[in-house]
Amino acid sequence: MNEHLTNGSSQLPNSHENYQKSVSELEELRSLLLGIETSKLNHIYERIDEIEVKPEDISKALPQAVILRTMQDKQLSEAFVPTIEQAIESSIRKDFNVLSNTIFPIIAPATRRAISSALGEMIQSLNQTLEHSLSPQSFKWRLEARQTGKSFAEIVLLRTLIYRVEQVFLIHKETGLLLQHIVAPQVAMQDPDLVSAMLTAIQDFVKDSFHVQKDEMLRTLQFGELTIWIEEGPFAVLAGIIRGNAPQELRLSFKNSVEKIHLRLDRQLNSFTGETEVFSEAVPYLEDCLEARYQIPAQKNYSYAYALAGLITLVVGAWGFFTIRDQYRWDAVVENLSAQPGIAITKAEHRNGRYIINGMRDPLAVDPNKILRKYHINGKFVNSKWIPFVSLEPEFVVKRAQQLLKPPKSVSLSFDNETGTLTATGSAPKKWILETQRTWRFIPGVIQYQENNLVDLSLEKLNTYRKQLEERVLLFENGSTDLLPSETSELPKLATEVKKLLEVADSFGKDVKIQIIGHTSITGGEEQNKQLSQQRASKVQDFLVSQGINKANLKIIGVGSTESKNKQDMTRARRISLKIFIENLK
Amino acid sequence: MLQKKVCMVGSFATGKTSLIARFVHSIFSEKYQTTVGVKIDKKTVNYNDKELNLILWDLYGEDEFQKVRMSYLRGSSAYLLVVDGTRRSTLEKAFNLQVKVEETIGKVPFVLVMNKSDLSDEWEIDIDEINDLTQRGWNIVKTSAKTGRGVEEVFQTITKKMLEE
């Protein structure tokens, strides 16, 4: 047609016009016959000529295609996995900052969640251990832990377990060789290579023994609380060892894992010749199967039980406290009474809230009721029976001697229980000495009487003491109540002599009054001297009282210089002197 | 880690189990053989500085009451054909077993293990016969379960054949 057109145009202009007309007519006819515009037809021809698919076309269809396939199943996602992994690898090799910056906002919360989850598990485990540590059940579990050699926490976890996948095996179907194996923490296990082979052998054994269909397989093995679930793929099987009752949803999880492993490692599984290293890539899929679920203990309201237990504890505690306290008190009473001289305990019991105490008691010994009161034990609850006896302990012999002999205060008595000797020391009137020599034999326990150190006193001696004291003077400084330095040491001597006199007088039953007379020299005014003399007498009196002499026996008087007129020596005039009055003794 | 499945077959009482007992890691008792028909052990072999785990399927010895379960042979990379040197009949049986095994799993490496070599007085297999088999390309190792002689050689030989083929 083109050739015809070229030839025509060079020869005749009219024929060219005719040609143009015929072409347009032809196109019109074509359009009427086929119903397609020429431009569209040309476009179709172009597409047929260009067999290659244009990227522009794919880019239009791809998003929708991806969405559609993703909605249908997971195969497209699984297919993308190796490509995406390679892309990530390349990206990291190229510049790892790009990826790390991109995923940083995800990593931080994910890390936090992982830590929180791990802590949660740890707390749950701790809670379970604590919760069961004091319950009656716990004692049973403790016993079990001891018998099995496992830890208590392990037994608690085991017994509160609903189910737990303890081990997962990935086994090559044809050879029975173990491709990969994972185990939950704290699970005891046998050699997984051998277990894997034996599981395969058991499969074969069942197939051989029971003539099952070729494509059928043993899917469950159950032994007590242990179940083995087996999920089959074209080249490998997944076997999960489960303790407890696992839900059927877990099977789906197993199935998913087998499918994913086959999708990812299809080529390696198909061409397996014994090298297992490559199957470490299956670990994440196997880990998805390691599930566990524990009992969540119901929150029970134990308020009444706790209150009752608290009350019982309080009552028992109080009863225990009072019982122990009373026992301690009773023990202290018995101990104290046993240590008392003149008391010998033969029976002491605390029975049914009553105290029983029997024994022997010297009438001179301490009153047992006094000891009971001291330790706050009510006498109403005490049954006591005391048999009187005479104790030969020295203090009791002495007491009896004092009761019988009534010695004067100047006499002291002692008793040596080894030799049975009663000894009297000190001074006593002749009359008492003679009386004692006759009566000491009546004192129980006394075998001998010894009076070598007893001084015989007579009224003359008492008189002599009096005269000696009345001759004594103590000299003072001029115009002062201070003794002369040379006289200071005389004051204690004076006190001793006064005491001696009083003792001797007492042994005769005589009342004594001692007059301390203060003097001054003749110098100075008389009024002033009288006052000073009284002060000097008072000072000596105070000293004697301070030495234990009864003030009632003393009397002071100040005479000033009235008795010093004839004293030429002024020093000897400043003094005190004593005047002693003894009842019925001149 | 490289792993291979290796089966041990032979007549009843050729001493298969006793032969390897001292040389392998085992967790199963011998009663598995009489119940399930197989006992599984593991032997780690070092060959050319490479460790290899042999998972040994010790199959119940064939007798008039029980046949070897051929399904257990599936997936074997090699097998050990064990005979009792003091019983000529066990060698005949081994020939039959070898044919059966080959029919089941195809041509894979194997070693003919002549056990009880310590009982030389009771030996019933001619040296000529052994030589014939060697000339046919069979690998033959004489062993003694009593002394342990030849056992390591069996494992080394079978490993070598598996890795070289």
PDB file of C-alpha atoms in Angstrom, chain A residues 173-179 190-191 193-202 204-205 207-209 272-277, chain B residues 1-5 25-28 32 35-42 50 53 55 57 69-72 74-77:
ATOM      1  CA  LYS A 173      11.805 -38.176  59.141  1.00  0.00           C
ATOM      2  CA  GLU A 174      13.688 -40.737  57.124  1.00  0.00           C
ATOM      3  CA  THR A 175      16.829 -41.251  59.217  1.00  0.00           C
ATOM      4  CA  GLY A 176      15.443 -40.473  62.671  1.00  0.00           C
ATOM      5  CA  LEU A 177      18.493 -38.229  63.215  1.00  0.00           C
ATOM      6  CA  LEU A 178      18.062 -35.243  65.477  1.00  0.00           C
ATOM      7  CA  LEU A 179      18.181 -31.975  63.570  1.00  0.00           C
ATOM      8  CA  GLN A 190      18.470 -37.824  78.413  1.00  0.00           C
ATOM      9  CA  ASP A 191      20.724 -37.714  75.361  1.00  0.00           C
ATOM     10  CA  ASP A 193      20.171 -37.875  69.844  1.00  0.00           C
ATOM     11  CA  LEU A 194      19.239 -41.251  71.274  1.00  0.00           C
ATOM     12  CA  VAL A 195      15.740 -40.186  72.310  1.00  0.00           C
ATOM     13  CA  SER A 196      15.122 -38.846  68.803  1.00  0.00           C
ATOM     14  CA  ALA A 197      16.182 -42.134  67.201  1.00  0.00           C
ATOM     15  CA  MET A 198      14.112 -44.155  69.654  1.00  0.00           C
ATOM     16  CA  LEU A 199      11.011 -42.033  68.963  1.00  0.00           C
ATOM     17  CA  THR A 200      11.472 -42.782  65.274  1.00  0.00           C
ATOM     18  CA  ALA A 201      11.931 -46.477  66.042  1.00  0.00           C
ATOM     19  CA  ILE A 202       8.690 -46.474  68.025  1.00  0.00           C
ATOM     20  CA  ASP A 204       8.229 -47.579  62.803  1.00  0.00           C
ATOM     21  CA  PHE A 205       7.361 -50.253  65.346  1.00  0.00           C
ATOM     22  CA  LYS A 207       3.449 -48.820  61.773  1.00  0.00           C
ATOM     23  CA  ASP A 208       4.899 -52.329  61.291  1.00  0.00           C
ATOM     24  CA  SER A 209       2.947 -53.909  64.091  1.00  0.00           C
ATOM     25  CA  PHE A 272      19.965 -33.740  54.318  1.00  0.00           C
ATOM     26  CA  THR A 273      23.030 -35.962  54.559  1.00  0.00           C
ATOM     27  CA  GLY A 274      23.773 -35.712  58.265  1.00  0.00           C
ATOM     28  CA  GLU A 275      25.051 -32.129  58.743  1.00  0.00           C
ATOM     29  CA  THR A 276      22.841 -30.557  61.428  1.00  0.00           C
ATOM     30  CA  GLU A 277      24.549 -27.178  61.794  1.00  0.00           C
TER      31      GLU A 277
ATOM     32  CA  MET B   1      27.891 -31.673  63.927  1.00  0.00           C
ATOM     33  CA  LEU B   2      27.706 -34.450  61.357  1.00  0.00           C
ATOM     34  CA  GLN B   3      25.458 -37.382  62.221  1.00  0.00           C
ATOM     35  CA  LYS B   4      24.918 -40.715  60.480  1.00  0.00           C
ATOM     36  CA  LYS B   5      22.518 -43.532  61.066  1.00  0.00           C
ATOM     37  CA  HIS B  25      27.119 -44.116  75.004  1.00  0.00           C
ATOM     38  CA  SER B  26      23.834 -45.734  75.848  1.00  0.00           C
ATOM     39  CA  ILE B  27      20.718 -44.830  77.817  1.00  0.00           C
ATOM     40  CA  PHE B  28      18.503 -47.757  76.861  1.00  0.00           C
ATOM     41  CA  TYR B  32      14.346 -52.750  74.148  1.00  0.00           C
ATOM     42  CA  THR B  35      10.354 -55.616  72.941  1.00  0.00           C
ATOM     43  CA  VAL B  36      10.654 -52.913  70.297  1.00  0.00           C
ATOM     44  CA  GLY B  37      13.236 -54.925  68.328  1.00  0.00           C
ATOM     45  CA  VAL B  38      15.969 -52.317  68.383  1.00  0.00           C
ATOM     46  CA  LYS B  39      18.319 -50.707  70.846  1.00  0.00           C
ATOM     47  CA  ILE B  40      19.890 -47.390  70.041  1.00  0.00           C
ATOM     48  CA  ASP B  41      23.391 -46.303  71.061  1.00  0.00           C
ATOM     49  CA  LYS B  42      25.697 -43.463  70.125  1.00  0.00           C
ATOM     50  CA  LYS B  50      36.290 -34.083  62.305  1.00  0.00           C
ATOM     51  CA  ASN B  53      28.158 -39.018  65.640  1.00  0.00           C
ATOM     52  CA  ILE B  55      23.645 -43.296  65.815  1.00  0.00           C
ATOM     53  CA  TRP B  57      20.549 -48.975  65.561  1.00  0.00           C
ATOM     54  CA  ARG B  69      12.226 -55.361  61.105  1.00  0.00           C
ATOM     55  CA  MET B  70      13.390 -53.978  57.781  1.00  0.00           C
ATOM     56  CA  SER B  71      11.629 -50.664  58.346  1.00  0.00           C
ATOM     57  CA  TYR B  72      14.283 -49.849  60.928  1.00  0.00           C
ATOM     58  CA  ARG B  74      15.275 -46.843  56.435  1.00  0.00           C
ATOM     59  CA  GLY B  75      17.596 -43.858  56.187  1.00  0.00           C
ATOM     60  CA  SER B  76      20.748 -45.783  57.142  1.00  0.00           C
ATOM     61  CA  SER B  77      23.965 -44.388  55.756  1.00  0.00           C
TER      62      SER B  77
END
